[in-house]
CSV table of C-alpha atoms in Angstrom, one decimal:
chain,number,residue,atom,x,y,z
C,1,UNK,CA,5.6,31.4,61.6
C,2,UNK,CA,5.7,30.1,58.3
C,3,UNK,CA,9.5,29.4,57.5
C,4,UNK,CA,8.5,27.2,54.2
C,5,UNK,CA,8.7,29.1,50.6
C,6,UNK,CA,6.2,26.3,49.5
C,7,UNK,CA,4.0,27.1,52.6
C,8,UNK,CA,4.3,31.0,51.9
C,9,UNK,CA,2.9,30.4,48.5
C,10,UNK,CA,0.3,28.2,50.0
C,11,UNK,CA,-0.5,30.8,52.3
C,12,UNK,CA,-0.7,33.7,49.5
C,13,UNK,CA,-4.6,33.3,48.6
C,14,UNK,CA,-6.0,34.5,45.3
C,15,UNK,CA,-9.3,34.0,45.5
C,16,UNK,CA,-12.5,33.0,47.4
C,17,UNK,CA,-15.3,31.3,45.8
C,18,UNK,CA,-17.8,29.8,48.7
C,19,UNK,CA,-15.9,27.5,50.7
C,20,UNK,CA,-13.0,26.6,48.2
C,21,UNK,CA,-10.0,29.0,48.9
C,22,UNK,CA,-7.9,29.3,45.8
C,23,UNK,CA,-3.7,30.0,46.7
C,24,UNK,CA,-1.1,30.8,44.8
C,25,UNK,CA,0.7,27.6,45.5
C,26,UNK,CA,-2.4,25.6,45.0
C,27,UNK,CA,-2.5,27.2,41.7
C,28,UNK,CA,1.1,26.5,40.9
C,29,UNK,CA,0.7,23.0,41.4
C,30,UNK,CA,-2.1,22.8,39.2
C,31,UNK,CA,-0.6,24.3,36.8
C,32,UNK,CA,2.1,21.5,37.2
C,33,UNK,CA,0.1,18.8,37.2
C,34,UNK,CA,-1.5,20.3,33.7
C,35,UNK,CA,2.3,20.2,31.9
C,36,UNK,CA,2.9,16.8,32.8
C,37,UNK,CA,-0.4,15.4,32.1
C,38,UNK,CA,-0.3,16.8,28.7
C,39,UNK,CA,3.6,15.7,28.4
C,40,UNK,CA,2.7,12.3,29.4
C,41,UNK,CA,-0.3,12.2,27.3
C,42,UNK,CA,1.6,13.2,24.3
C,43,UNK,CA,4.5,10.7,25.0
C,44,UNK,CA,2.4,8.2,25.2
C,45,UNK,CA,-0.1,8.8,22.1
C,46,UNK,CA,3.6,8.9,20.2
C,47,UNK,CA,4.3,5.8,21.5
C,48,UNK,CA,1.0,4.7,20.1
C,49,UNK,CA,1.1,6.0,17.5
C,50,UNK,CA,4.7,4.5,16.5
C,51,UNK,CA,3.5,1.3,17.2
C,52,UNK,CA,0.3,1.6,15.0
C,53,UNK,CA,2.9,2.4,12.1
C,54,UNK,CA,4.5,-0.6,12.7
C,55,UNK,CA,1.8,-3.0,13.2
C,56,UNK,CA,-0.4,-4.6,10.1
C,57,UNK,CA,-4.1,-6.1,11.4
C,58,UNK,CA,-4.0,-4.5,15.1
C,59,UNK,CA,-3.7,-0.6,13.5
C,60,UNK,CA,-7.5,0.0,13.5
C,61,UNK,CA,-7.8,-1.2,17.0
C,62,UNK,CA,-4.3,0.6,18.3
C,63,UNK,CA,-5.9,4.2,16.8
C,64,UNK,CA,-8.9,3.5,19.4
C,65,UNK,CA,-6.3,2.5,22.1
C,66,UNK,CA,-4.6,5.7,21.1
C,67,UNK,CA,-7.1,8.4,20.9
C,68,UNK,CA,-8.6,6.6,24.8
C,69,UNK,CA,-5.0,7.1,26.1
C,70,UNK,CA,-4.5,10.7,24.9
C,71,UNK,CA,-7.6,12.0,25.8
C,72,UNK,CA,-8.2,10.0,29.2
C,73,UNK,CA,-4.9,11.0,30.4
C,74,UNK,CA,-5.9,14.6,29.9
C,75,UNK,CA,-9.2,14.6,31.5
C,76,UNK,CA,-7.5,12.7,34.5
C,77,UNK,CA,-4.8,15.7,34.6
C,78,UNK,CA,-7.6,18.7,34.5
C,79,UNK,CA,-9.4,16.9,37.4
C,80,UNK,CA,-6.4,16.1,39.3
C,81,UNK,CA,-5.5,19.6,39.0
C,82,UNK,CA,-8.7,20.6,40.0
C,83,UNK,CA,-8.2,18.2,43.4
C,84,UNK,CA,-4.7,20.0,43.9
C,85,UNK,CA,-6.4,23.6,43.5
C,86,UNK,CA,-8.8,22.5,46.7
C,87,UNK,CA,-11.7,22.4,44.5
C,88,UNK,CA,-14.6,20.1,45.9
C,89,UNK,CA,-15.2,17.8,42.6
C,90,UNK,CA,-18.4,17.3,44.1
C,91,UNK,CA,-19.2,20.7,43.6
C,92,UNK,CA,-18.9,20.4,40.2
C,93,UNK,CA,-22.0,18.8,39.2
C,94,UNK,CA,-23.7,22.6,39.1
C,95,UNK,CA,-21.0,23.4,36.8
C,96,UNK,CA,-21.9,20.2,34.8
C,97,UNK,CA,-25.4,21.2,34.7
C,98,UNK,CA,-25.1,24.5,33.7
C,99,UNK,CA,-22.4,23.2,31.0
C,100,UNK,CA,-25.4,20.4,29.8
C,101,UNK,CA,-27.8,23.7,29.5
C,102,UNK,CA,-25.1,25.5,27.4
C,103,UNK,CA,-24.8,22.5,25.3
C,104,UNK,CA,-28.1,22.4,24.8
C,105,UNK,CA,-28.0,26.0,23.6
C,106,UNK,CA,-25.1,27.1,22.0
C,107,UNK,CA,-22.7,24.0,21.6
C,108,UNK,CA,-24.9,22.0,19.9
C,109,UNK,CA,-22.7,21.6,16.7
C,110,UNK,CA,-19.4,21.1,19.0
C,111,UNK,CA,-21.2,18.2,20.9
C,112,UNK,CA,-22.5,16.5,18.0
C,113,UNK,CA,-18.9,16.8,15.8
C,114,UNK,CA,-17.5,15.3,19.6
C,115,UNK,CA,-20.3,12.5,19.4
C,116,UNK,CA,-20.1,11.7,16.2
C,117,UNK,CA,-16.2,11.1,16.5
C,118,UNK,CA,-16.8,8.9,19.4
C,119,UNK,CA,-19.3,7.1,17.0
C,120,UNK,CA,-16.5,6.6,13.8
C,121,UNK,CA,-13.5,5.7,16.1
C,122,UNK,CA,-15.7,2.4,17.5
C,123,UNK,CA,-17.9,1.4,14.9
C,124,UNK,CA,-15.0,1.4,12.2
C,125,UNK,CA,-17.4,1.9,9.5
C,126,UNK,CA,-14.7,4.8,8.5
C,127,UNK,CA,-11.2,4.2,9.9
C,128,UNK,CA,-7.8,5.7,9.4
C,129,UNK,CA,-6.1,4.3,6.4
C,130,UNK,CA,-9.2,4.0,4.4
C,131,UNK,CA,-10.6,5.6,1.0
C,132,UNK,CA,-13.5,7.6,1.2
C,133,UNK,CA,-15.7,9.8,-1.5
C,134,UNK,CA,-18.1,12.3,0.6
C,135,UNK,CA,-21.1,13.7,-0.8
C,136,UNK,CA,-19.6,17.1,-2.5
C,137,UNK,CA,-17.1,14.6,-4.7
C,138,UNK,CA,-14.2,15.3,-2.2
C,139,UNK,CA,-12.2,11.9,-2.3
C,140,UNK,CA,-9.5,11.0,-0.5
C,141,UNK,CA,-7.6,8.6,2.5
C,142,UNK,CA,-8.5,9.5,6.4
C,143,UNK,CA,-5.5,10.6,8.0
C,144,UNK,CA,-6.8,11.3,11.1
C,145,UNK,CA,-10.1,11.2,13.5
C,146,UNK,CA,-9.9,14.1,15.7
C,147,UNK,CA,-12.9,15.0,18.6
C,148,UNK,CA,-14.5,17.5,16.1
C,149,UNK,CA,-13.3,16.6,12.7
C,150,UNK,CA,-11.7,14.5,10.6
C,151,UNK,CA,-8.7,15.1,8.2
C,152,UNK,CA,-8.8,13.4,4.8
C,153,UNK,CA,-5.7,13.9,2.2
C,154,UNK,CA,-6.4,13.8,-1.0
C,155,UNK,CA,-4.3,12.5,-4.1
C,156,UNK,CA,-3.2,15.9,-4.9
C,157,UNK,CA,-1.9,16.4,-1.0
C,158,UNK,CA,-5.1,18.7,-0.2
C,159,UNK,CA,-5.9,18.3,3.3
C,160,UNK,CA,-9.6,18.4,4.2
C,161,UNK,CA,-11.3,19.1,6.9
C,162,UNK,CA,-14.6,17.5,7.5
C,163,UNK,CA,-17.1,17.9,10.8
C,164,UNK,CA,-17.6,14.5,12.0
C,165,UNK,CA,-21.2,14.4,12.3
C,166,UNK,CA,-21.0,14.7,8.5
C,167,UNK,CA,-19.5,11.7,8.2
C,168,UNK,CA,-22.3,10.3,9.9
C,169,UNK,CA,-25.3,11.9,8.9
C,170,UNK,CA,-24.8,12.0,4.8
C,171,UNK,CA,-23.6,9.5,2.8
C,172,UNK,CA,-20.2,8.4,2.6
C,173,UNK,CA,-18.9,6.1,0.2
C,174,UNK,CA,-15.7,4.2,1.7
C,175,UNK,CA,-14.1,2.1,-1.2
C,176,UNK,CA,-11.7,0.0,0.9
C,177,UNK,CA,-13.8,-0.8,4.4
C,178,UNK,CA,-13.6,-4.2,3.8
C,179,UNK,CA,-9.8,-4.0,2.6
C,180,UNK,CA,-10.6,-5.5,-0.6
C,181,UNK,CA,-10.3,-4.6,-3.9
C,182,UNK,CA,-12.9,-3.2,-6.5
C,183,UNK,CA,-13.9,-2.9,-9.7
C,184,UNK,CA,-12.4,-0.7,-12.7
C,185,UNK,CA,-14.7,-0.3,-15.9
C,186,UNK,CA,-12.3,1.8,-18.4
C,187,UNK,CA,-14.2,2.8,-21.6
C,188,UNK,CA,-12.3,2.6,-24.9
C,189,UNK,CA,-13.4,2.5,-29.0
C,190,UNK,CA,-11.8,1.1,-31.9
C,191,UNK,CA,-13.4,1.2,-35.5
C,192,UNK,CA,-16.0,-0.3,-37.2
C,193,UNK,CA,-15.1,-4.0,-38.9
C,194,UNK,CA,-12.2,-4.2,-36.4
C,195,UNK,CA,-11.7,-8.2,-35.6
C,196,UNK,CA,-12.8,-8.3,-31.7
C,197,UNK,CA,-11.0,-10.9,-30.7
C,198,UNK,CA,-7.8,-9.3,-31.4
C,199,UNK,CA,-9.2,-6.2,-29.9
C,200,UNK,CA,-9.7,-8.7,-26.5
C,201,UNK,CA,-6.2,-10.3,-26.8
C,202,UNK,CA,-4.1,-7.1,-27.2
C,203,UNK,CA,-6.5,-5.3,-24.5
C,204,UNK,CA,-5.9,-8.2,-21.5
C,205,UNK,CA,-2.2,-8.1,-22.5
C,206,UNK,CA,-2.1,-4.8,-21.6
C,207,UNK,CA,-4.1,-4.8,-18.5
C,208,UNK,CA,-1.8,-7.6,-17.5
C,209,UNK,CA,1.1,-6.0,-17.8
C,210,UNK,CA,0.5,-3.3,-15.2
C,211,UNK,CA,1.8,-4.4,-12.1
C,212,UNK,CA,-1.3,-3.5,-9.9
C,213,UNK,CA,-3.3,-5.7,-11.9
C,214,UNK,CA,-4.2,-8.4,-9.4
C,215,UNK,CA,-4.1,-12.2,-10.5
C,216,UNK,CA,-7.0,-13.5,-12.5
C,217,UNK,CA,-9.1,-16.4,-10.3
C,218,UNK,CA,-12.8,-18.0,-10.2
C,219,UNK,CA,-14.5,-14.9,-9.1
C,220,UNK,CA,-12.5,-12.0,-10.4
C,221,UNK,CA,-10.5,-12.0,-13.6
C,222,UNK,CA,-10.1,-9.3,-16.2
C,223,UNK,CA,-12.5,-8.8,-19.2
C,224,UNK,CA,-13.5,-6.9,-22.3
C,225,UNK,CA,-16.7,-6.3,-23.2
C,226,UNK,CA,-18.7,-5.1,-26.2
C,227,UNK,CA,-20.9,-2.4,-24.4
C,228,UNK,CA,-22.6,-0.2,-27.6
C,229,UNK,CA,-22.0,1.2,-31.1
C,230,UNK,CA,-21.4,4.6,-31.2
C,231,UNK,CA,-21.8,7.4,-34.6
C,232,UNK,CA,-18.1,5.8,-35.8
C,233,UNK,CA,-16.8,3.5,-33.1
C,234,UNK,CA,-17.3,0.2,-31.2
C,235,UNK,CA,-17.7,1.1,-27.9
C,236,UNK,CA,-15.4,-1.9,-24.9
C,237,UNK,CA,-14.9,-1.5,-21.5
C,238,UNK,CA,-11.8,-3.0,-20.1
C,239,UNK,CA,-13.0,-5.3,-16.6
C,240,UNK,CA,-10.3,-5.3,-14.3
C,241,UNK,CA,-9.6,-5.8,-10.3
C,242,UNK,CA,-6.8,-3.8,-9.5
C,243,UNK,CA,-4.7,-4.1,-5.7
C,244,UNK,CA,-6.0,-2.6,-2.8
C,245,UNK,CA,-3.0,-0.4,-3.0
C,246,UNK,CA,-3.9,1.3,-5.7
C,247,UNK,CA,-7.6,1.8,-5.3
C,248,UNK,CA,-6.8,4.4,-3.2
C,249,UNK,CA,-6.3,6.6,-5.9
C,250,UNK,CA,-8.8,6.3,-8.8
C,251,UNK,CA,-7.5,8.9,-11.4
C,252,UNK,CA,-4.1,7.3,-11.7
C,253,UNK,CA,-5.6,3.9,-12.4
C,254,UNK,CA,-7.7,5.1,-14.8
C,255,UNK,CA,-5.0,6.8,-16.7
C,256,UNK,CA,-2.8,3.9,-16.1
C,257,UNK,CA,-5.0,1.8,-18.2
C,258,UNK,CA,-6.2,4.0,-20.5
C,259,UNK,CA,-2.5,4.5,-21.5
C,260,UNK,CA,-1.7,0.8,-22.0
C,261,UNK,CA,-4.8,0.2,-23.9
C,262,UNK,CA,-3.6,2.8,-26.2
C,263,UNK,CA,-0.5,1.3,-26.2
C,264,UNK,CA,-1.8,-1.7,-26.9
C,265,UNK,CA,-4.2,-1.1,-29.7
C,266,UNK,CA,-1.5,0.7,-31.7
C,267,UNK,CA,1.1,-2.1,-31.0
C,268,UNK,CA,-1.6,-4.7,-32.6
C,269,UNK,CA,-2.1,-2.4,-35.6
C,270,UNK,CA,-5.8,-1.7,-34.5
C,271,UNK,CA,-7.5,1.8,-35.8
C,272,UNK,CA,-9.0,4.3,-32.9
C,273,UNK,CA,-11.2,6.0,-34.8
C,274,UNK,CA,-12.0,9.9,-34.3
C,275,UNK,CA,-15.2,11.4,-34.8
C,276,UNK,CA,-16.2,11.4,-38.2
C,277,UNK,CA,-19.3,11.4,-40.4
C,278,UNK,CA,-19.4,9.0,-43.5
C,279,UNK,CA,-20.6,10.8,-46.7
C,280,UNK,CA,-21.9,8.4,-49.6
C,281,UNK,CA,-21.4,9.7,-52.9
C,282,UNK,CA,-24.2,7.7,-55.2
C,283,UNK,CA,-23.0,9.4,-58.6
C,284,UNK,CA,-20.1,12.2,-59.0
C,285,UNK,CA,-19.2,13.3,-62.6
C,286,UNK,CA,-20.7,9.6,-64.2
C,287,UNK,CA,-18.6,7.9,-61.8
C,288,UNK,CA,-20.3,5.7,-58.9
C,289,UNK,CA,-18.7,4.3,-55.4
C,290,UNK,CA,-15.0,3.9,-55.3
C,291,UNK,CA,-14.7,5.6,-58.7
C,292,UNK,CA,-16.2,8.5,-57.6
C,293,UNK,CA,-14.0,8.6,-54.4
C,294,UNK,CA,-10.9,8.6,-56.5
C,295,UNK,CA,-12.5,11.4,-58.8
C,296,UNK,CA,-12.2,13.3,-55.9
C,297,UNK,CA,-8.8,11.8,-55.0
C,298,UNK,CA,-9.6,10.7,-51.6
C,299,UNK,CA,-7.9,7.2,-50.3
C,300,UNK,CA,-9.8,4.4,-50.4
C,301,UNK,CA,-11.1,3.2,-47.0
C,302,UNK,CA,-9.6,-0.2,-46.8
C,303,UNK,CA,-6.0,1.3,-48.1
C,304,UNK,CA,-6.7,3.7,-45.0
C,305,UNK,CA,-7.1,0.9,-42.7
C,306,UNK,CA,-4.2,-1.2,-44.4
C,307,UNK,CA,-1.6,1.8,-43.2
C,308,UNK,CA,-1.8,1.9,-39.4
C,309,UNK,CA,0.9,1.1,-38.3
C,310,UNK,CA,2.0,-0.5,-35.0
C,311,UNK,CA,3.4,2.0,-32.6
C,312,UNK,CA,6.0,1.0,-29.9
C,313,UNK,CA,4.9,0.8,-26.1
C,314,UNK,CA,5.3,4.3,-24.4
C,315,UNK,CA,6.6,5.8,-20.9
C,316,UNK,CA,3.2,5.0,-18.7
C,317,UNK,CA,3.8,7.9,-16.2
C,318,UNK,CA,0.4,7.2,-14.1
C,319,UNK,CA,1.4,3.2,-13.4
C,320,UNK,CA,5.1,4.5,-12.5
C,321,UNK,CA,3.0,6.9,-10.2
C,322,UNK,CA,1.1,4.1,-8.6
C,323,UNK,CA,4.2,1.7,-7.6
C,324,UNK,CA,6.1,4.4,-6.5
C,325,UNK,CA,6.1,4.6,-2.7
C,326,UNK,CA,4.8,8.0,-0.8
C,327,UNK,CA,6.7,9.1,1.6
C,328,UNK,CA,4.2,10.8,3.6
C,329,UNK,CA,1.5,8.4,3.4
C,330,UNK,CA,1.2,6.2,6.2
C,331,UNK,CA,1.3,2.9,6.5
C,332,UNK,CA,-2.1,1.7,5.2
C,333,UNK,CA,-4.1,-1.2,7.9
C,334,UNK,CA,-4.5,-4.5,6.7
C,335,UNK,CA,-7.8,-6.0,8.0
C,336,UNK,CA,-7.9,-9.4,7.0
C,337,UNK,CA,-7.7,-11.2,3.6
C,338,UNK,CA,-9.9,-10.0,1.0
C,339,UNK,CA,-13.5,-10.6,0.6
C,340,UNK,CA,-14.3,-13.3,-2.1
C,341,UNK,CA,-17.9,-12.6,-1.7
């Protein structure tokens, strides 16, 4: 006589598949063991993941501790809860098999977006905090490395979703994998005759006056350089090594500086030319040169030159963008110092 409630449920059976009996209090306790193995695995990958936010070099290797923990704990729980059921584990190498065929079949995209995320999380070559530009353009810091995909957020807030095995099998440009800094060419002009060297002066002034301008030393220090002539300009790039920081987002740098170096070549008085085409008048009405210009009434060139005036700095909305803290970005790993190579 069975006197128990927990042996009447026992007792209730379900199901029959070969030898393995299936009850409904079997059944209830796997279902139990499933909640708490997926409660414990989520409080633990919180706790994880707290203490990743916290930490500076150990984040990268924390996110691998992380992901193991979450995802072991739930594999444990679906086996345990297997055991509980009264299934024979052993048993379950046909099921494998016939699992590996179906893989092989139709699950051939799941399996490689699961391999290839196994792949990222330990060889680090893309980790979360970095900034990465995919194939298509799409830009943008990793968030997350999921078992099929990976979320990158872009500057404008625009989650996207990428398989992992693409982040594997094409190229992927990642700009901070070393956490050092890089390289910024900006592209300006001024006009023809201008004197260069005040062109360089006011230009580094500039570029030194943004506060995620990093510190000039043997091996990286801001420059200008003459790079062409164009129809009616002098064509400079501005050479500057920004922070780490604020590599991650490339279109407010570059209108960061492009706004100081306007800034700073009205300030200094220096013309920015506009496209233009230069008609030479040879004779007009008798007259010849500047004679023939005023004929026409048209302002001499160097009187055009002598009035530009300097212009007071401006509100620089991109660099205010760039030292102004995100709430919802996360705190970015720190590697290691940066590479001097």
């Amino acid at each position: 006589m069975v006197d128990n409630p927990l042996q009447r449920l026992d007792a209730v059976e379900l199901v029959k598949l070969g030898k393995t009996t299936i009850t409904l209090g079997g059944l209830g306790a796997a279902v139990l063991v499933v909640i708490v193995t997926i409660y414990a695995s989520r409080l633990v990958g919180s706790g994880l993941r707290r203490l990743r936010q916290r930490s500076i070099g150990a984040a990268p290797s924390l996110y691998i501790v992380e992901k193991l923990a979450t995802y072991g704990l739930r594999v444990f729980g679906l086996l345990l809860a297997l055991s509980v059921m009264g299934v024979n584990l052993t048993s379950l190498t046909v099921f494998a098999g016939a699992l590996g065929v179906g893989a092989g079949l139709g699950l051939q995209g799941l399996v490689k977006d699961f391999a290839s995320g196994i792949s990222l999380v330990f060889e680090r070559l893309v980790a979360v905090g970095d900034f990465v530009e995919l194939s298509n353009g799409s830009r943008g810091v990793v968030h997350e490395i999921g078992p099929r995909s990976t979320r990158i957020r872009t500057n404008d807030s625009t989650d996207v979703i990428v398989p992992n095995s693409v982040l594997v099998t094409e190229q992927v440009i990642n700009w901070t994998l070393h956490n050092s800094t890089r390289r910024i060419r900006v592209p300006f002009v001024t006009a023809f005759g201008v004197d260069k060297e005040k062109v360089r002066e006011a230009v580094l002034k500039a570029a030194h006056s943004v506060p995620f301008t990093s510190p000039d030393d043997s091996t990286r220090r801001s420059q200008v350089w003459l790079v062409g002539y164009g129809e009616s300009a002098l064509k400079f790039e501005l050479i500057v090594w920004p922070t780490i920081e604020s590599v991650r987002r490339p279109a407010a740098i570059f209108a960061a500086y492009t706004w100081a170096i306007d800034d700073a070549l009205r300030g200094a008085g220096i013309e920015i030319p506009y496209p233009q085409r230069e008609l030479r008048l040879r004779d007009l009405f008798g007259e010849e040169g500047e004679d023939a210009r005023a004929a026409l009434r048209l302002e001499p060139r160097a009187a055009r030159r002598a009035k530009a005036k300097a212009a007071q700095p401006s509100s620089n909305d991109a660099a205010l963008d760039l030292t102004r803290e995100d709430p919802e970005e996360p705190p970015l790993p720190v590697q290691g110092p940066p590479n001097k190579t």
